[in-house]
XYZ file of C-alpha atoms in Angstrom:
587
model
C 0.081 -0.049 0.081
C 1.089 3.264 -0.603
C 1.689 5.738 1.992
C 0.438 8.549 0.389
C -2.727 7.309 -0.803
C -6.062 8.699 0.253
C -8.771 6.663 1.478
C -11.953 6.369 -0.746
C -14.236 6.993 1.914
C -12.795 10.623 2.299
C -12.825 11.005 -0.984
C -16.761 9.951 -1.442
C -17.463 12.397 1.801
C -16.086 15.629 -0.197
C -18.118 14.954 -3.499
C -20.936 14.809 -1.205
C -20.586 17.828 0.239
C -19.847 19.805 -2.935
C -22.708 18.306 -4.263
C -24.867 19.549 -1.183
C -23.727 23.013 -1.733
C -24.602 22.976 -5.287
C -27.969 21.767 -4.538
C -28.379 24.691 -1.454
C -26.920 27.126 -4.081
C -29.429 26.074 -6.530
C -32.391 26.668 -4.250
C -31.197 29.881 -3.035
C -31.167 31.334 -6.447
C -34.596 29.491 -7.215
C -35.875 31.213 -3.823
C -34.367 34.722 -4.977
C -35.862 34.519 -8.413
C -39.510 33.780 -7.469
C -39.467 36.781 -4.371
C -38.005 38.799 -7.857
C -41.175 37.717 -9.536
C -43.231 38.303 -7.010
C -42.354 41.926 -6.449
C -42.467 42.061 -10.371
C -46.166 41.066 -10.176
C -46.837 43.482 -7.246
C -45.219 46.530 -8.717
C -47.103 45.739 -12.229
C -50.316 45.422 -10.156
C -49.624 48.523 -8.474
C -49.020 50.263 -11.880
C -52.025 48.946 -13.401
C -53.936 50.378 -10.671
C -52.283 53.888 -10.766
C -52.890 54.028 -14.857
C -56.932 53.042 -13.978
C -57.452 55.578 -11.574
C -55.440 58.298 -13.168
C -57.391 57.474 -16.937
C -60.567 56.053 -15.663
C -61.781 56.537 -12.027
C -61.507 60.224 -10.888
C -59.457 60.135 -7.549
C -59.086 61.956 -4.642
C -55.445 63.321 -6.103
C -57.977 65.419 -8.433
C -59.288 67.579 -5.806
C -57.725 70.678 -4.645
C -57.180 71.111 -0.914
C -59.406 74.221 -1.030
C -62.361 71.855 -2.452
C -61.661 69.595 0.453
C -61.890 72.145 3.038
C -64.632 74.593 1.460
C -68.274 73.913 2.007
C -69.833 72.565 -1.295
C -72.265 75.567 -1.219
C -71.520 79.161 0.461
C -73.398 80.577 3.315
C -76.266 82.992 3.588
C -76.434 85.080 6.439
C -78.590 87.974 7.876
C -77.151 91.699 8.254
C -75.461 90.839 11.658
C -73.825 87.751 10.525
C -76.584 85.560 12.033
C -76.409 82.175 9.661
C -79.486 81.650 7.541
C -78.529 78.793 5.575
C -75.513 76.665 5.446
C -74.192 73.287 4.218
C -73.390 70.486 6.520
C -72.887 66.754 6.001
C -75.979 64.648 7.042
C -77.572 61.192 6.873
C -80.247 60.005 4.742
C -82.217 57.169 4.970
C -82.121 54.725 1.827
C -83.945 51.473 1.318
C -81.630 49.275 -0.956
C -83.431 45.730 -1.724
C -80.356 44.308 -3.312
C -78.310 44.382 0.280
C -80.165 41.122 1.527
C -80.332 39.625 -2.027
C -76.682 39.602 -2.935
C -75.067 35.621 -3.139
C -79.175 34.825 -2.550
C -80.909 35.514 -5.339
C -84.454 35.173 -5.208
C -84.451 35.671 -1.180
C -86.479 38.330 0.702
C -85.223 42.025 0.986
C -86.138 42.409 4.544
C -85.788 40.159 7.162
C -89.620 40.912 8.963
C -92.528 42.271 6.856
C -92.530 45.642 5.325
C -95.677 46.607 7.777
C -93.168 45.715 10.620
C -90.290 47.360 9.518
C -92.477 50.326 8.455
C -93.935 50.668 12.181
C -90.406 50.578 13.770
C -89.633 53.675 11.537
C -92.897 55.435 12.569
C -91.371 55.089 16.301
C -88.542 56.513 15.297
C -90.076 59.481 12.889
C -93.409 60.243 14.067
C -94.235 62.402 11.009
C -93.619 59.321 8.652
C -96.633 58.037 6.540
C -96.375 54.421 7.272
C -98.743 53.679 4.586
C -96.610 54.981 1.624
C -93.416 53.317 3.731
C -94.910 49.810 3.663
C -95.936 50.135 -0.143
C -92.162 51.237 -0.815
C -90.834 48.577 1.292
C -93.083 46.018 -0.570
C -92.183 47.137 -3.965
C -88.829 46.112 -3.822
C -87.922 49.444 -5.429
C -84.880 51.435 -4.322
C -85.299 54.876 -3.057
C -85.522 57.554 -0.492
C -87.177 56.923 2.622
C -85.918 60.250 4.400
C -83.623 62.735 2.925
C -82.681 63.994 6.351
C -81.925 61.863 9.327
C -80.392 63.245 12.484
C -77.265 61.203 14.003
C -79.271 59.772 17.297
C -81.987 58.626 14.711
C -79.272 57.236 12.673
C -78.545 55.003 15.463
C -81.961 54.202 16.045
C -82.364 52.850 12.578
C -79.524 50.886 12.742
C -80.640 48.929 15.877
C -83.940 47.794 13.812
C -80.958 45.422 12.136
C -82.341 45.263 8.746
C -79.264 45.597 6.335
C -81.605 47.088 3.315
C -82.123 50.263 5.490
C -78.814 51.959 4.334
C -77.765 55.520 6.194
C -75.517 57.167 3.339
C -73.982 60.119 4.315
C -74.667 63.294 2.000
C -73.899 67.012 1.794
C -77.285 68.646 3.147
C -78.450 72.476 3.227
C -79.810 73.409 6.445
C -81.679 76.541 7.547
C -80.935 76.909 11.356
C -83.672 79.279 11.818
C -86.468 77.370 10.379
C -89.174 78.689 8.366
C -88.036 82.153 9.342
C -87.846 84.352 6.089
C -88.534 81.075 3.958
C -89.927 83.513 1.184
C -86.667 85.292 1.133
C -84.165 82.353 1.132
C -85.958 79.740 -0.934
C -84.814 76.404 -1.124
C -82.154 73.720 -2.350
C -83.550 71.169 -4.517
C -82.212 67.587 -4.865
C -80.230 68.666 -7.953
C -78.267 70.898 -5.597
C -79.511 74.045 -6.914
C -81.438 76.840 -5.737
C -85.276 77.341 -6.043
C -87.417 80.463 -5.191
C -85.624 83.069 -3.314
C -82.032 84.117 -2.856
C -80.745 80.486 -3.307
C -82.045 80.910 -6.686
C -80.461 84.323 -7.493
C -77.064 83.772 -5.483
C -76.890 80.161 -7.035
C -73.682 80.664 -9.308
C -72.372 82.733 -6.514
C -72.713 79.973 -3.617
C -71.261 77.367 -6.016
C -68.235 79.232 -7.406
C -65.113 77.575 -5.680
C -63.277 81.058 -5.605
C -66.328 82.637 -3.712
C -68.161 80.349 -1.635
C -66.105 80.534 1.093
C -67.151 83.996 2.124
C -70.910 84.528 3.335
C -73.332 86.086 1.511
C -74.721 88.709 3.854
C -78.384 89.836 3.245
C -80.073 93.166 4.125
C -82.427 91.314 6.554
C -82.462 91.637 10.371
C -83.517 88.284 11.820
C -84.786 90.116 14.821
C -87.135 92.427 12.716
C -87.706 89.568 10.433
C -88.858 87.157 13.551
C -91.081 89.934 15.067
C -93.150 90.858 11.689
C -93.533 87.232 11.267
C -95.124 86.877 14.811
C -97.114 89.917 14.453
C -98.652 89.059 11.162
C -99.330 85.559 12.171
C -101.205 86.751 15.377
C -103.166 89.298 13.384
C -103.851 86.703 10.598
C -105.135 83.981 13.134
C -107.252 86.447 15.038
C -109.372 87.545 12.241
C -109.282 84.111 10.178
C -107.379 85.665 7.078
C -106.446 83.213 4.436
C -103.134 85.117 4.326
C -101.164 87.884 5.289
C -97.933 89.846 3.858
C -95.492 92.570 5.648
C -92.354 94.352 4.729
C -89.874 96.682 6.697
C -88.083 98.807 4.376
C -85.137 101.326 5.083
C -86.426 104.712 3.766
C -82.918 106.173 2.634
C -81.191 102.932 1.341
C -84.145 100.452 -0.071
C -82.871 97.527 2.128
C -85.733 95.305 3.333
C -85.120 94.445 6.914
C -87.705 92.012 7.027
C -90.263 90.576 4.280
C -93.171 88.017 5.347
C -95.704 86.129 3.700
C -98.195 83.749 5.316
C -98.688 81.010 5.470
C -95.206 80.126 5.135
C -93.245 77.124 4.523
C -90.307 75.045 6.025
C -87.019 75.036 3.869
C -85.295 72.419 5.621
C -88.501 69.853 4.275
C -90.335 71.199 1.287
C -93.277 69.315 0.423
C -94.899 69.216 -3.333
C -97.818 70.892 -1.638
C -95.695 73.837 -0.742
C -94.833 75.123 -4.200
C -98.185 73.748 -6.270
C -101.691 73.403 -5.725
C -104.319 71.007 -6.962
C -106.917 72.867 -9.831
C -109.657 72.830 -7.206
C -107.769 74.545 -4.941
C -106.652 77.215 -7.548
C -110.244 77.639 -8.493
C -110.990 78.592 -4.525
C -108.120 81.101 -5.044
C -105.836 79.089 -2.415
C -102.361 79.958 -3.494
C -99.386 77.490 -2.592
C -97.135 78.645 0.805
C -93.912 79.050 -1.287
C -95.883 81.953 -3.279
C -94.742 85.138 -2.274
C -97.419 87.539 -1.452
C -95.131 90.314 -0.759
C -93.459 90.723 -4.329
C -95.668 88.196 -6.774
C -99.425 88.989 -6.198
C -101.037 91.993 -6.973
C -103.526 93.806 -5.157
C -106.138 96.642 -5.178
C -104.671 98.348 -2.187
C -107.225 100.994 -1.824
C -107.087 104.054 0.448
C -103.532 103.676 0.927
C -103.131 105.087 -2.679
C -104.728 108.831 -1.183
C -101.729 110.196 0.506
C -99.830 109.350 -2.629
C -102.695 111.177 -4.848
C -102.368 114.271 -2.432
C -98.516 114.250 -2.760
C -98.861 114.067 -6.579
C -101.463 117.031 -6.076
C -99.260 118.948 -3.661
C -96.310 118.596 -5.725
C -97.569 119.425 -8.842
C -99.433 122.726 -7.539
C -102.720 121.342 -7.881
C -103.169 121.810 -3.947
C -102.061 124.973 -2.461
C -104.389 125.696 0.476
C -104.723 122.957 2.730
C -107.744 124.658 4.030
C -109.924 124.838 0.749
C -112.891 122.572 1.078
C -114.319 120.484 -1.621
C -117.937 119.069 -1.888
C -118.373 115.710 -0.041
C -121.610 114.976 -2.287
C -121.507 111.662 -4.445
C -121.359 112.639 -8.305
C -121.318 110.744 -11.206
C -118.383 110.531 -14.054
C -118.926 108.618 -17.155
C -121.780 106.381 -15.769
C -120.062 105.930 -12.523
C -121.323 107.400 -8.986
C -118.434 108.178 -6.938
C -119.569 107.806 -3.311
C -118.184 107.020 0.178
C -118.907 104.208 2.831
C -121.063 106.624 4.611
C -121.764 110.386 4.388
C -118.954 112.582 5.700
C -120.615 115.802 5.487
C -121.360 118.777 2.960
C -117.857 119.669 2.346
C -114.032 118.521 3.695
C -110.623 119.871 3.312
C -107.680 118.169 2.442
C -106.727 117.039 5.734
C -110.207 115.929 6.721
C -110.494 114.070 3.445
C -107.324 111.683 4.530
C -108.719 111.468 8.135
C -112.079 110.363 6.904
C -110.811 108.379 3.677
C -113.359 110.067 1.541
C -113.444 108.678 -2.060
C -115.462 111.866 -3.220
C -112.904 114.529 -2.383
C -110.005 112.507 -3.867
C -111.942 112.681 -7.154
C -112.161 116.207 -6.819
C -108.602 116.544 -6.493
C -107.508 114.118 -9.489
C -109.724 116.083 -11.601
C -108.043 119.380 -10.618
C -104.797 117.540 -10.923
C -105.583 116.317 -14.393
C -105.419 112.134 -15.304
C -101.988 112.538 -17.018
C -100.319 114.313 -14.080
C -101.332 111.846 -11.935
C -100.294 108.758 -14.271
C -96.624 110.241 -14.474
C -96.371 110.556 -10.858
C -97.058 106.831 -10.881
C -94.663 105.962 -13.311
C -92.051 107.792 -11.354
C -93.029 105.594 -8.324
C -92.547 102.322 -10.430
C -96.250 101.513 -10.405
C -96.073 100.341 -14.095
C -93.660 98.058 -13.454
C -92.837 95.124 -11.842
C -91.287 95.462 -8.397
C -87.653 96.447 -8.076
C -85.863 93.723 -5.945
C -83.746 90.514 -6.477
C -85.974 87.953 -6.010
C -87.055 86.149 -9.235
C -91.294 85.759 -8.228
C -92.182 89.529 -8.896
C -95.655 90.260 -9.982
C -96.380 92.829 -13.225
C -98.957 95.287 -12.149
C -102.676 95.589 -13.535
C -101.953 98.783 -15.076
C -104.039 100.566 -17.715
C -101.997 101.344 -20.601
C -102.212 104.537 -22.710
C -104.076 107.408 -21.957
C -106.284 107.583 -18.964
C -109.450 108.552 -18.985
C -111.032 110.801 -16.426
C -112.653 107.865 -14.295
C -109.800 105.629 -14.436
C -107.368 108.248 -12.735
C -110.179 108.777 -10.352
C -110.395 105.035 -8.935
C -106.363 105.099 -9.428
C -106.536 108.204 -6.841
C -108.228 106.236 -4.240
C -106.585 102.738 -4.897
C -109.023 100.829 -7.296
C -108.436 100.318 -10.973
C -104.615 99.491 -10.210
C -103.239 96.586 -8.762
C -99.853 96.590 -7.357
C -97.695 94.389 -5.033
C -97.182 95.196 -1.486
C -93.644 95.886 -2.276
C -94.664 98.793 -4.798
C -96.307 100.226 -2.272
C -93.830 100.208 0.269
C -91.084 101.721 -2.156
C -93.571 104.298 -3.126
C -94.239 105.494 0.620
C -90.072 105.610 1.398
C -90.188 108.262 -1.881
C -92.847 110.090 -0.062
C -91.417 110.437 3.490
C -87.572 110.401 2.717
C -87.348 113.865 1.129
C -88.695 112.778 -2.330
C -86.212 109.860 -3.221
C -87.380 106.904 -5.169
C -85.254 104.030 -4.656
C -85.322 100.471 -5.717
C -85.696 97.621 -2.796
C -82.648 95.364 -2.466
C -82.216 92.298 -0.150
C -78.723 92.739 -0.266
C -76.583 94.828 2.377
C -75.821 97.925 1.600
C -72.521 99.234 2.939
C -72.767 102.844 4.694
C -72.375 105.662 2.226
C -73.149 103.338 -0.485
C -77.195 103.582 -1.192
C -77.970 104.391 -4.952
C -78.762 107.966 -5.713
C -82.510 106.995 -6.685
C -84.551 109.418 -8.646
C -86.348 112.601 -7.505
C -90.155 112.334 -7.378
C -91.504 114.759 -5.139
C -89.448 118.229 -3.937
C -88.520 118.012 -0.411
C -91.056 120.602 0.882
C -93.874 117.806 -0.368
C -92.203 115.389 1.552
C -92.082 117.537 4.529
C -95.981 118.200 4.259
C -96.946 114.698 3.795
C -95.105 113.305 7.155
C -97.296 116.085 8.821
C -100.558 114.362 7.202
C -99.418 110.845 7.771
C -98.841 111.533 11.656
C -102.143 113.492 11.589
C -104.126 110.561 10.272
C -102.866 108.237 13.161
C -103.194 111.024 15.905
C -106.939 112.045 14.899
C -107.900 109.344 11.851
C -108.366 105.938 10.897
C -104.885 104.936 12.038
C -104.875 105.600 15.743
C -104.487 101.692 16.652
C -101.490 101.780 14.985
C -100.220 104.898 17.209
C -97.471 103.519 19.126
C -96.847 105.766 22.060
C -93.249 107.730 21.831
C -92.654 105.956 18.282
C -94.366 108.438 16.171
C -95.738 106.309 13.787
C -97.937 107.940 10.842
C -99.713 106.067 8.212
C -102.981 105.497 6.397
C -105.730 102.165 6.093
C -106.920 100.815 2.939
C -109.815 98.584 2.905
C -110.581 97.241 -0.816
C -112.897 94.563 -2.026
C -111.453 91.902 -4.082
C -112.492 91.899 -7.761
C -114.264 88.845 -9.018
C -116.784 87.596 -11.621
C -119.320 90.182 -12.452
C -117.768 93.111 -10.210
C -116.194 93.461 -6.925
C -116.865 91.007 -4.184
C -118.403 92.718 -1.057
C -117.727 89.806 1.553
C -113.777 89.887 0.684
C -111.284 92.627 1.739
C -107.973 93.397 1.298
C -107.073 95.238 4.543
C -103.618 97.029 4.578
C -102.359 99.608 6.743
C -99.171 101.669 5.006
C -96.914 103.280 7.808
C -93.688 105.312 8.660
C -91.828 105.898 11.778
C -90.416 108.251 13.231
C -92.126 110.982 11.516
C -89.996 113.746 12.651
C -87.496 111.986 11.106
C -88.602 108.964 8.811
C -86.671 105.837 8.904
C -88.403 102.752 8.175
C -91.624 102.187 6.347
C -93.762 98.986 7.381
C -96.418 97.451 5.630
C -99.229 95.136 7.054
C -101.494 93.381 4.772
C -104.175 90.931 5.453
C -105.859 88.873 2.535
C -109.887 88.204 3.195
C -109.813 89.322 7.116
C -113.294 88.317 8.930
C -115.135 90.199 11.582
C -114.428 88.519 14.773
C -114.313 89.151 18.594
C -110.434 90.453 17.967
C -111.412 93.019 15.548
C -114.584 94.331 17.264
C -116.492 92.391 14.114
C -115.123 94.854 11.878
C -113.258 93.712 8.558
C -111.539 97.349 7.920
C -108.218 97.655 8.152
C -108.471 100.252 10.910
C -109.598 97.376 13.025
C -107.131 94.800 11.879
C -104.362 95.544 10.079
C -103.355 98.815 11.818
C -102.954 97.100 15.566
C -100.630 94.662 13.434
C -98.311 97.730 13.305
C -99.275 99.208 16.580
C -97.778 95.987 18.118
C -95.011 95.771 15.930
C -93.005 98.969 16.167
C -92.560 99.046 19.436
C -90.957 95.548 19.314
C -88.411 96.467 16.448
C -87.819 100.316 17.003
C -85.359 99.802 19.665
C -83.472 97.040 17.825
C -83.273 99.174 14.933
C -82.045 102.262 17.162
C -85.330 104.188 17.186
C -86.189 104.530 21.161
C -89.567 105.694 22.305
C -89.671 109.323 23.125
C -92.819 110.916 24.525
C -91.281 114.370 24.278
C -90.584 114.655 20.695
C -93.047 114.343 17.819
C -93.721 116.343 14.535
C -95.189 119.706 14.775
C -99.075 119.572 13.514
C -99.986 122.860 15.006
C -100.640 124.668 11.775
C -102.908 121.242 10.936
C -104.844 120.836 13.914
C -107.357 123.768 13.584
C -107.911 122.158 9.907
C -108.940 119.149 11.296
C -112.077 119.891 13.374
C -113.683 117.872 15.823
C -112.503 114.425 15.747
C -113.788 112.446 18.896
């Protein structure tokens, strides 16, 4: 045996080790290759997903930070910053019958019967119509059961345990003040666009990403708005009127501090009956609650026009002596008899005509002024056009075109033969008491010093004399129930029969009181109107404005005066010493 020979067993062991190492290296390489393949597949999947999101599915990356932080619709506030309309996330109640049948085709959409589920929902939402909800649940049609659900109510719905009752979170429009100022604001429909009111007027502005972060301030003062609606509602219900309308207007700027039309509606829950009426209701003269009586309905506003007629006569020179007496005996004009509601004596002067509201003497004043002169003043006061305001619903006056005949001018002089909105009347009274300047009404807040120039209709001296005469009516005449102590209210009543088939309906009236205060330095005009008031205990069984509309103003002015900076002062008043001898016995 060779001394240097290597045993076979050792050689075989070394070969085995080498082979084992090769196998281990191969396995390691295969594992590494597998890891690389997995990473490549994951990367490809990620790239495919990124491409899908970028090219097909709009992802969050397309939304700017501003869009994420800004409300979907801008906020509306009153003139003092009180929120009137704002967007906020809310829950809706959605019926999804497919939620239970996924993977179980042919199965029932609900665990319990539709009737049982509807009853459980009724316990959460007392105003729910169980019959309609039961029918929808039984039909198997998906749809909304309720558009607005509070978080606490959403939890109760979840406890019912029905998968088909889903609660998607949506952006909602909320009106914190409820029905207050509903006709000013309008509402937002299911398509996200505004309807009626300022929601419609400001729709593009409220949706504009560049401007929706800044709230829009209206001219409305919610304190005044609340008081106006409260007193109008009280007055309407006390005499069983079918409706009411009112407005508070700044005489120097045209800003609307409050605007109310009753009956109202709730913009948080607008029903189809709020915006439309049946044919039967229409034939009976019933209007939808969303209909705006202040800006869209035209009325013959009766004797509230007499001060405007007197102002035109003084301004044009037809009246130069207030003590001059006119015949108060009924007379005929073009086949029509001009008469008063009751005899007022043989003759009356101008102050007495306004105090006792004589149609006959008004007719004589119009005759001396001339039909064309009165018509021109009415045109300057905007009575031949739709009222000037931002709202989309604006009624066109019933205005006789062309030259006016004598009878037309006389009847217009005392508020018949012409139909306008209460807003027309408010703007005209503002021009009459503010020094003679007519300005358009606005629902936008106007910064100090930025009021529109307007146009001059009356001389300042005419306006000063009319302020005396309006105050005189509230002190000695038919406006005494509006004379709030210390606030120096002035104004005129108007009670006009509503026209119908074949003539005027003597059983239906529109009662209006048009006022301003304080008359020693007029700042605000107030209009209160009742549609078809009845004689009740509250009005001493009278239907005329002196007994129902004037008291509304008498209660309203002391409520809103201090809020608007007008404090009661029993030691101040406009000077009536030159008019008092002309009034005579008024007791």
